[in-house]
Amino acid sequence: MITSAPYQFSELAQFHVHRLQFMNEQSELTQALPAFATDETLLELYRLMCFTRSGDEKAVNLQRTGQCGTYPASTGQEAISTGIGHAMADSDVFCPYYRDQGTLLQRGVRWEDIYTYWGGDEAGNLIPEAVNTHDFPVSVPIASQFQYAAGIAFAMAYRGESNAVVATGGEGSTSEGDFHEALNLAGTHQLPLVVVINNNQWAISVPRDSQTSSQTIAQKGIAAGVDCLQVDGNDVIAVREAVALALEKARSKGGPTLIEALSYRLCDHTTADDFSRYADEAHLKAAKEHEPIARMRRYLTEHHQWNDDKENALLSDLNSHVQEAAQTYLNRSKPKIDDMFNHMYAHLPKELEEQRELAKEGY
């Protein structure tokens, strides 16, 4: 280290990153549960995680049979998106990335909408107006969502509103300039922004330690003047509580927060990927024992009289909803070629009018 040189150095600053967990890998409580974690709520969170996994499995099957496009499942990471969605208020604004199904389902998006979007039809991004009119569509370009999330938060602060913005991404996105620029803006102006990073250990096929040498992802907020916290991303209780606390702080003009949710991806990055080519088999086996659904199931079985009959009844009910959603998606009429031109401009430029006619000829 440079401080080993033969000079006198004075300490200027110290920084700390804290971690939050309520339920460990063995499904044991590490501290008293927060007030929201009633028996009813724990069952609700478990149901939401299972619903997310069931819908993901169907999406992968649809893709494998040529009935859907490339799809990013969230297997092993369901606690993160479930906890985020459960903590948010209706008036908050959500700026998602592409692995947020558990949150989207709580924000008015249906599985048939998700399938429609990944099936190639942008209409799947249109949230029913009666439910939600202010959330943003899924962002696939890495880290782009942080930029406009910070802009929305700036507008909220400028107007004196008491709402907040939640933006999400994978740990790979924190190596992008867009992430740091957005965080810098949020820290400088103390904006009502909560950024949740799903550190699932992989930036596509690149392991975490090959794309950043930062000891934690959470500490990347320190340089921007943003409060930071790491949570056990397989503990849905910790995720939900951390996001709720950060949102409460943001809404009360307490500034932004960066939350790193530590998890492990148990599936391909997308259906265009082959996880088996680069994943360590021993690490994967260990991660499966600690994943969020299995963790919560063990706890419910030991403390809330959960059993195989209740489990099978739940999964059967969720599967029926998912199958119905998939059929609704498959029964949708094919989008018209005009759709991708008509909603781009108030008045379509002449050259695009020509392209539209050419596209119709080959459709």
Coordinates of C-alpha atoms in Angstrom, one line a residue:
M1 CA 0.0 0.0 0.0
I2 CA 1.1 3.6 -0.7
T3 CA 0.9 4.4 3.1
S4 CA 3.8 2.0 3.7
A5 CA 6.1 4.7 2.3
P6 CA 8.4 6.4 4.9
Y7 CA 6.1 9.4 5.5
Q8 CA 3.6 10.4 8.1
F9 CA 0.0 10.0 6.9
S10 CA -3.0 11.3 8.8
E11 CA -6.3 9.5 8.5
L12 CA -8.9 11.6 6.7
A13 CA -12.1 9.4 6.6
Q14 CA -13.5 6.0 7.5
F15 CA -16.4 4.2 5.8
H16 CA -18.5 1.2 6.8
V17 CA -20.8 -1.1 5.0
H18 CA -23.5 -2.9 7.1
R19 CA -25.3 -6.1 6.4
L20 CA -28.9 -7.1 7.2
Q21 CA -30.2 -10.6 7.7
F22 CA -33.2 -12.0 9.6
M23 CA -33.2 -15.7 8.5
N24 CA -29.9 -17.5 7.8
E25 CA -29.1 -20.4 5.4
Q26 CA -30.4 -23.0 7.9
S27 CA -33.8 -21.1 8.1
E28 CA -33.0 -20.0 11.7
L29 CA -33.8 -16.4 12.8
T30 CA -30.7 -14.3 13.5
Q31 CA -32.7 -11.6 15.3
A32 CA -36.3 -10.7 16.1
L33 CA -38.5 -10.3 13.0
P34 CA -39.6 -6.8 12.0
A35 CA -43.2 -5.7 12.7
F36 CA -44.5 -6.4 9.2
A37 CA -43.5 -10.1 9.3
T38 CA -46.8 -11.5 10.6
D39 CA -47.7 -15.1 9.9
E40 CA -50.0 -14.0 7.1
T41 CA -47.4 -11.8 5.5
L42 CA -44.7 -14.5 5.5
L43 CA -47.2 -16.9 3.8
E44 CA -48.0 -14.1 1.3
L45 CA -44.3 -13.6 0.5
Y46 CA -43.8 -17.3 0.1
R47 CA -46.7 -17.5 -2.3
L48 CA -45.3 -14.6 -4.4
M49 CA -41.9 -16.2 -4.6
C50 CA -43.4 -19.5 -5.7
F51 CA -45.7 -17.7 -8.2
T52 CA -42.6 -16.0 -9.7
R53 CA -40.8 -19.3 -10.1
S54 CA -43.8 -21.1 -11.6
G55 CA -44.3 -18.3 -14.2
D56 CA -40.6 -18.3 -15.0
E57 CA -40.6 -22.1 -15.6
K58 CA -43.5 -21.7 -18.0
A59 CA -41.7 -18.9 -19.9
V60 CA -38.6 -21.1 -20.3
N61 CA -40.8 -24.0 -21.6
L62 CA -42.5 -21.6 -24.0
Q63 CA -39.2 -20.4 -25.3
R64 CA -37.8 -24.0 -25.7
T65 CA -40.9 -24.9 -27.8
G66 CA -40.5 -21.9 -30.1
Q67 CA -43.5 -20.0 -28.6
C68 CA -41.6 -17.2 -26.9
G69 CA -38.4 -15.2 -27.4
T70 CA -35.2 -15.2 -25.3
Y71 CA -36.2 -15.1 -21.6
P72 CA -34.3 -14.2 -18.4
A73 CA -35.6 -16.4 -15.5
S74 CA -34.9 -15.4 -11.9
T75 CA -34.5 -18.8 -10.4
G76 CA -32.8 -18.5 -7.0
Q77 CA -33.3 -14.8 -6.9
E78 CA -37.1 -14.5 -6.2
A79 CA -36.7 -13.0 -2.8
I80 CA -35.2 -9.8 -4.2
S81 CA -38.0 -8.8 -6.6
T82 CA -40.6 -10.1 -4.2
G83 CA -39.3 -8.1 -1.3
I84 CA -39.0 -5.0 -3.5
G85 CA -42.5 -5.1 -4.8
H86 CA -44.0 -5.8 -1.3
A87 CA -42.2 -2.8 0.2
M88 CA -43.2 -0.3 -2.5
A89 CA -46.2 2.1 -2.3
D90 CA -48.6 2.5 -5.2
S91 CA -47.4 6.1 -5.6
D92 CA -43.7 5.1 -5.9
V93 CA -42.2 4.8 -9.4
F94 CA -40.5 1.6 -10.5
C95 CA -37.7 1.5 -13.1
P96 CA -37.0 -2.2 -13.6
Y97 CA -34.4 -4.1 -15.4
Y98 CA -35.0 -7.5 -17.1
R99 CA -35.1 -9.8 -14.0
D100 CA -37.9 -8.2 -11.9
Q101 CA -40.9 -10.4 -12.5
G102 CA -41.6 -10.7 -8.8
T103 CA -42.0 -6.9 -8.5
L104 CA -43.9 -6.5 -11.8
L105 CA -46.5 -9.0 -10.6
Q106 CA -47.2 -6.8 -7.6
R107 CA -47.3 -3.6 -9.7
G108 CA -50.2 -4.6 -11.9
V109 CA -48.4 -6.6 -14.6
R110 CA -49.8 -10.0 -15.4
W111 CA -47.9 -13.1 -16.5
E112 CA -49.6 -12.9 -19.9
D113 CA -48.2 -9.4 -20.2
I114 CA -44.7 -10.6 -19.4
Y115 CA -45.0 -13.4 -21.9
T116 CA -46.2 -11.0 -24.5
Y117 CA -43.3 -8.7 -24.1
W118 CA -40.7 -11.5 -24.2
G119 CA -42.7 -12.9 -27.2
G120 CA -41.7 -9.8 -29.1
D121 CA -44.7 -7.6 -28.7
E122 CA -44.2 -4.3 -26.9
A123 CA -47.8 -4.2 -25.9
G124 CA -46.7 -6.4 -23.0
N125 CA -45.1 -3.4 -21.5
L126 CA -48.4 -1.5 -21.3
I127 CA -49.6 -1.8 -17.7
P128 CA -53.4 -1.6 -17.3
E129 CA -54.2 2.1 -16.6
A130 CA -56.6 1.2 -13.9
V131 CA -53.7 -0.3 -11.9
N132 CA -50.6 1.7 -12.5
T133 CA -49.9 4.6 -14.8
H134 CA -46.4 5.8 -13.8
D135 CA -44.0 2.8 -13.7
F136 CA -41.6 2.4 -16.6
P137 CA -41.1 -0.5 -18.9
V138 CA -38.5 -3.2 -18.6
S139 CA -35.0 -1.9 -19.6
V140 CA -32.7 -4.4 -21.4
P141 CA -29.7 -2.1 -22.2
I142 CA -27.5 -2.5 -19.2
A143 CA -27.7 0.3 -16.6
S144 CA -29.7 2.7 -18.7
Q145 CA -32.6 2.5 -16.2
F146 CA -30.5 4.3 -13.5
Q147 CA -30.2 7.4 -15.6
Y148 CA -33.9 8.1 -16.1
A149 CA -34.7 6.9 -12.5
A150 CA -32.4 9.6 -11.2
G151 CA -34.1 12.1 -13.5
I152 CA -37.5 11.1 -12.2
A153 CA -36.3 11.4 -8.6
F154 CA -34.9 14.9 -9.5
A155 CA -38.3 15.9 -10.7
M156 CA -40.0 14.6 -7.6
A157 CA -37.6 16.6 -5.4
Y158 CA -38.0 19.7 -7.5
R159 CA -41.8 19.5 -7.1
G160 CA -41.6 18.8 -3.4
E161 CA -43.4 15.5 -3.7
S162 CA -43.1 12.8 -1.0
N163 CA -42.8 9.8 -3.4
A164 CA -39.7 7.8 -4.3
V165 CA -38.2 5.9 -7.2
V166 CA -36.8 2.4 -7.2
A167 CA -34.4 1.3 -9.8
T168 CA -32.9 -2.2 -10.1
G169 CA -30.0 -3.9 -11.9
G170 CA -27.5 -6.7 -11.7
E171 CA -24.0 -6.4 -10.2
G172 CA -22.6 -6.2 -13.7
S173 CA -24.5 -3.0 -14.3
T174 CA -22.4 -1.3 -11.5
S175 CA -19.4 -1.4 -13.8
E176 CA -21.2 0.9 -16.3
G177 CA -20.8 4.6 -16.4
D178 CA -24.6 5.1 -16.4
F179 CA -24.7 3.6 -12.9
H180 CA -22.1 5.9 -11.4
E181 CA -23.4 9.0 -13.2
A182 CA -26.9 8.4 -11.8
L183 CA -25.7 7.7 -8.3
N184 CA -23.5 10.8 -8.4
L185 CA -26.5 12.9 -9.3
A186 CA -28.6 11.3 -6.6
G187 CA -26.0 11.8 -4.0
T188 CA -25.2 15.4 -5.0
H189 CA -28.8 16.4 -4.8
Q190 CA -29.9 13.9 -2.1
L191 CA -32.7 12.6 -4.4
P192 CA -35.5 10.2 -3.3
L193 CA -33.9 7.3 -5.2
V194 CA -33.5 3.7 -4.0
V195 CA -31.2 1.5 -6.1
V196 CA -31.3 -2.3 -5.5
I197 CA -28.6 -4.4 -7.1
N198 CA -29.1 -8.1 -7.5
N199 CA -25.6 -9.5 -6.9
N200 CA -26.2 -12.9 -8.3
Q201 CA -22.4 -13.5 -8.8
W202 CA -22.5 -13.5 -12.6
A203 CA -22.4 -10.7 -15.2
I204 CA -23.7 -13.1 -17.9
S205 CA -20.8 -15.6 -17.9
V206 CA -18.3 -13.3 -16.2
P207 CA -17.9 -14.1 -12.4
R208 CA -18.2 -11.2 -10.0
D209 CA -14.5 -11.1 -9.1
S210 CA -13.5 -10.7 -12.8
Q211 CA -15.6 -7.6 -13.4
T212 CA -14.9 -5.6 -10.2
S213 CA -12.4 -5.8 -7.3
S214 CA -14.7 -3.9 -5.0
Q215 CA -15.0 -5.8 -1.7
T216 CA -18.8 -5.2 -1.8
I217 CA -21.1 -3.8 -4.4
A218 CA -22.8 -1.7 -1.8
Q219 CA -19.7 0.4 -1.1
K220 CA -19.9 1.8 -4.6
G221 CA -22.4 4.2 -3.3
I222 CA -19.9 5.7 -0.8
A223 CA -18.0 7.8 -3.3
A224 CA -21.3 9.3 -4.5
G225 CA -22.4 10.3 -1.0
V226 CA -25.2 7.6 -1.0
D227 CA -26.1 5.5 2.0
C228 CA -25.3 1.9 1.3
L229 CA -26.3 -1.5 2.7
Q230 CA -25.8 -5.1 1.9
V231 CA -28.7 -7.6 2.6
D232 CA -28.9 -11.3 2.4
G233 CA -30.7 -11.5 -1.0
N234 CA -32.0 -15.0 -0.2
D235 CA -33.8 -13.7 2.9
V236 CA -37.0 -12.2 1.6
I237 CA -37.7 -10.6 5.0
A238 CA -34.4 -8.8 5.0
V239 CA -34.9 -7.5 1.4
R240 CA -38.4 -6.3 2.2
E241 CA -37.4 -4.5 5.3
A242 CA -34.3 -2.9 3.8
V243 CA -36.2 -1.6 0.8
A244 CA -39.1 -0.3 3.1
L245 CA -36.6 1.5 5.3
A246 CA -34.8 3.1 2.3
L247 CA -38.1 4.1 0.8
E248 CA -39.3 5.7 4.0
K249 CA -36.0 7.6 4.2
A250 CA -36.3 8.7 0.6
R251 CA -39.9 9.9 0.9
S252 CA -39.0 12.0 4.0
K253 CA -36.2 13.8 2.1
G254 CA -33.5 11.7 3.7
G255 CA -31.7 11.0 0.4
P256 CA -30.8 8.0 -1.7
T257 CA -29.8 4.5 -0.8
L258 CA -27.9 1.8 -2.6
I259 CA -28.8 -1.8 -1.5
E260 CA -26.8 -4.8 -2.6
A261 CA -28.8 -8.0 -2.4
L262 CA -26.5 -11.0 -2.3
S263 CA -27.9 -14.0 -4.1
Y264 CA -26.8 -16.7 -6.6
R265 CA -28.3 -17.3 -10.0
L266 CA -29.4 -20.9 -10.3
C267 CA -30.2 -20.8 -14.0
D268 CA -28.9 -19.6 -17.3
H269 CA -28.5 -15.9 -17.7
T270 CA -31.2 -16.1 -20.3
T271 CA -32.4 -18.9 -22.5
A272 CA -29.7 -17.9 -25.0
D273 CA -27.0 -18.9 -22.4
D274 CA -25.6 -22.2 -21.2
F275 CA -24.8 -21.9 -17.5
S276 CA -23.3 -25.4 -17.3
R277 CA -20.3 -24.3 -19.4
Y278 CA -19.0 -21.9 -16.8
A279 CA -20.7 -22.5 -13.4
D280 CA -18.8 -24.4 -10.7
E281 CA -20.8 -27.5 -9.9
A282 CA -19.9 -27.5 -6.2
H283 CA -20.9 -23.8 -5.8
L284 CA -24.1 -24.4 -7.6
K285 CA -25.0 -27.4 -5.4
A286 CA -24.3 -25.3 -2.2
A287 CA -26.3 -22.4 -3.5
K288 CA -29.4 -24.6 -4.2
E289 CA -29.5 -25.5 -0.5
H290 CA -29.6 -21.8 0.5
E291 CA -32.0 -20.5 -2.1
P292 CA -34.9 -18.3 -0.9
I293 CA -37.9 -20.5 -1.5
A294 CA -36.4 -23.6 0.1
R295 CA -35.2 -21.4 3.0
M296 CA -38.7 -20.0 3.7
R297 CA -40.3 -23.4 3.2
R298 CA -38.2 -25.0 5.9
Y299 CA -39.1 -22.1 8.2
L300 CA -42.8 -22.4 7.5
T301 CA -42.7 -26.1 8.0
E302 CA -41.0 -25.8 11.4
H303 CA -42.9 -22.8 12.8
H304 CA -46.2 -22.5 10.8
Q305 CA -47.5 -26.0 10.3
W306 CA -46.7 -26.0 6.6
N307 CA -46.8 -29.5 5.1
D308 CA -46.7 -31.4 1.8
D309 CA -50.5 -31.1 1.3
K310 CA -50.5 -27.4 1.7
E311 CA -47.4 -27.1 -0.6
N312 CA -49.0 -29.2 -3.3
A313 CA -52.3 -27.3 -3.1
L314 CA -50.4 -24.0 -3.4
L315 CA -48.3 -25.1 -6.4
S316 CA -51.4 -26.6 -8.1
D317 CA -53.3 -23.3 -7.7
L318 CA -50.3 -21.2 -9.0
N319 CA -49.8 -23.6 -11.9
S320 CA -53.4 -23.1 -12.9
H321 CA -53.0 -19.3 -13.0
V322 CA -49.8 -19.6 -15.0
Q323 CA -51.3 -22.0 -17.5
E324 CA -54.2 -19.7 -18.0
A325 CA -51.9 -16.7 -18.5
A326 CA -49.8 -18.6 -21.0
Q327 CA -52.9 -19.6 -23.0
T328 CA -54.2 -16.0 -22.9
Y329 CA -50.8 -15.0 -24.3
L330 CA -50.9 -17.6 -27.0
N331 CA -54.4 -16.6 -28.0
R332 CA -53.4 -13.0 -28.6
S333 CA -53.8 -11.7 -32.1
K334 CA -50.6 -11.1 -34.0
P335 CA -49.4 -7.5 -33.7
K336 CA -49.9 -5.4 -36.8
I337 CA -46.9 -4.0 -38.7
D338 CA -48.3 -0.5 -38.3
D339 CA -47.9 -0.8 -34.5
M340 CA -44.1 -0.3 -34.5
F341 CA -44.4 2.9 -36.6
N342 CA -47.6 4.5 -35.3
H343 CA -46.5 5.1 -31.8
M344 CA -43.1 6.6 -32.5
Y345 CA -44.0 10.1 -33.6
A346 CA -47.0 12.4 -33.5
H347 CA -46.5 12.8 -37.2
L348 CA -44.5 10.1 -38.9
P349 CA -41.6 11.4 -41.1
K350 CA -41.9 10.7 -44.8
E351 CA -38.9 8.3 -44.9
L352 CA -40.6 6.2 -42.1
E353 CA -43.9 6.2 -44.0
E354 CA -42.0 4.6 -46.9
Q355 CA -40.4 2.1 -44.6
R356 CA -43.8 1.2 -43.2
E357 CA -45.1 0.4 -46.6
L358 CA -42.1 -1.6 -47.5
A359 CA -42.5 -3.6 -44.2
K360 CA -46.1 -4.3 -45.0
E361 CA -45.2 -5.8 -48.3
G362 CA -42.9 -8.3 -46.7
Y363 CA -45.1 -9.1 -43.7

